Amino acid sequence: MADDSLKLANGFDAASDDAWRALVDKTLGGKPFDKVMKSRSYDGIEINALYTKDNARIAPQASARAGGWTITSPHWNPDPAAMNAEMLEDLERGVEALAIRVEAGHAPGVKIADLRRALDGVYLNMARFYLIPGEEYEAASHEMLSVLRDYPAAEADEFHGNLGCDPLGTLSQTGRLKESAEDALARMAGVAASKPEGWQNVRAIRADASVYHNAGATEAQELACMLATVAAYIRATDGQGADIEPVLAADADIFLGMAKFRAAGRLLAQVYDAFGEKYHGCLHAVTSLRMMTINDPWVNILRGTAATFAAGVGGASAVSVLPHDTMLGLSGRSARRIARNIQIMLQEESGLTGPQDPAAGAFSIESLTSEFCDKAWELFQNIEKHGGMVSGLRSGFIQNMVAGAWAERKVNIAKRKDAITGVSEFPDIHEKPLINVGETPAIPMDVPAAGEEITPVPFHRLAEGFEALRARSDAMLAASGKRPQVFIGGLGSVADFTARATFAKSFFEAGGIEAVTSGGFDDVAMLKAAFSDSGARFVVICGTDSQYETLGLKAAEMLKAAGADHIYLAGRAEDTLTAAGVDEFIYMGADVLDTLARAYSLMGGDR
């Protein structure tokens, strides 16, 4: 039978890597190909500009989700009545599962004694549940099992959820447990064994690796910690791998995120196989707390959407989306609605649930998946060589590994190589605060004595450095009615100064220092008068390199004579400009956080 299908490539010469490379080299005009067209992830994995069948690494995917993921909403309101109302509203409007944080140690949440009240009216034979009980995993699990046992007219296999026992995740996050890690693992195994027969859809154990992501870990490090935790839990339960549900963070890097979740499926299948078990395919995703910002929180909606897309396409079986106001307090009704609608729209309107493993065959994603598998497995073996997760946490090996990744990431954030939209780039220091956000629950202080304490894995957010400076600006505004300011002194025409003036404005306002703008000046006397009228004591000169050689020198001398406390210039350092009075230079690649911190010290806002 003749093949009459349309072939879009007909009539075109076959493409080749060499032909593409020749065109690129011509466009680069002598710039190094590897430097311009390739990059590296924080795991040191080389990311190519183009992947083809000749350089792609494709391997079979061990498991792939069929259909949609479970739409999950997180809840941590300590008021059981309020939590109940919020959960019922979410369930009525499309949510399929509830992630419930229980008060434990210094972590706020609903009290165990109030759990039954919080679940009043929730049909647990229809809605899934995921407990996050922290160090109170044993008591919380028994209470939840008690609720399920009392549930009327429901078959055991109708219940779906997870009791959330995760002693190693709790130890790494909080630095404490009520008992030793060994006792905690034994108690966790006891909870798993105490489930009534036939409750196979209620898992007992949660292996949450998002704590390492939120401390700054790379993708491979997070995967390795997940694998090591799962291995520890399988050993502790004598091979009850079916009772364990791994958890990973999903962030806004769509391509690395898809590859990370696909790699998790392959790696978990490999670990389960090593223990003589079959991987069940369950993998929970929670959107990254590390990527969330306090300033311009609306951008968190975009971050959450990108993260959900990556996790969903990557094969997550359930996704929890943190509302965009999470860092501001208890989420408002609108924020919770947006968070659940992100998932509903991606599933129902974008059609992501139709294809099974939609990233399969994409050369770039396949290659990154394979690279993550190799790197994560290497790190996993290294953790095992150090005695596993318990020994690694006690010795500080895990903490030091993650700290090294955060230190590298922190440098790139400070230099704005890793841009944070709405914070380090395109900041709006005059933004209006969100309304209808509840107060952050008080941290419980009356906690039982610890049976084991270690140095916890610290929590970091990408925006924390810039937002600390913004908080200093807010404090100065509250105290004096005025933010710290810098005058933007443009030289020449709009075409001459706009690019660098825009750069300077973003540079300073990223740290809360308000940029006072003016037009361009060919007459330095007029520039001096505009500066004096602005009331600012700091100034940044903006123009072209050729202008700096003449007009820039005169401007610096005039501004210094006019009493400018500190003169910046947007551009690279030149000795002649320094001699004329320029104190500091700002440019692409400069350490923005360090520059702005010193500015606050010079302005008297160092506290």
Coordinates of N, CA and C in Angstrom, one line a residue, residues 123 128 193 199 212 236 239 392 410 455 565 568:
Y123 N -14.8 13.2 53.2 CA -15.0 11.8 52.8 C -13.7 11.1 52.5
R128 N -7.9 11.6 49.0 CA -6.7 11.1 49.5 C -6.2 12.1 50.6
A193 N 3.7 -1.7 60.3 CA 3.2 -3.0 60.6 C 1.8 -3.0 61.3
W199 N -5.3 -2.7 54.0 CA -5.2 -1.2 53.8 C -4.0 -0.9 53.0
Y212 N 16.3 19.0 51.3 CA 17.7 19.2 50.8 C 17.7 20.2 49.7
A236 N 14.9 -0.7 57.2 CA 14.3 -0.6 58.5 C 13.0 -1.4 58.6
G239 N 12.1 -4.7 54.0 CA 11.7 -4.9 52.7 C 10.3 -4.4 52.3
G392 N 25.5 9.9 57.7 CA 25.8 11.1 56.9 C 25.3 12.3 57.6
K410 N 24.8 30.8 45.7 CA 24.7 32.1 46.3 C 25.6 33.2 45.6
T455 N 23.1 19.0 63.8 CA 23.0 20.3 63.1 C 22.1 20.1 61.9
D565 N 28.3 62.2 48.6 CA 29.0 61.3 49.5 C 29.6 60.1 48.9
Y568 N 29.0 56.5 42.1 CA 29.1 55.3 41.3 C 29.1 55.7 39.8

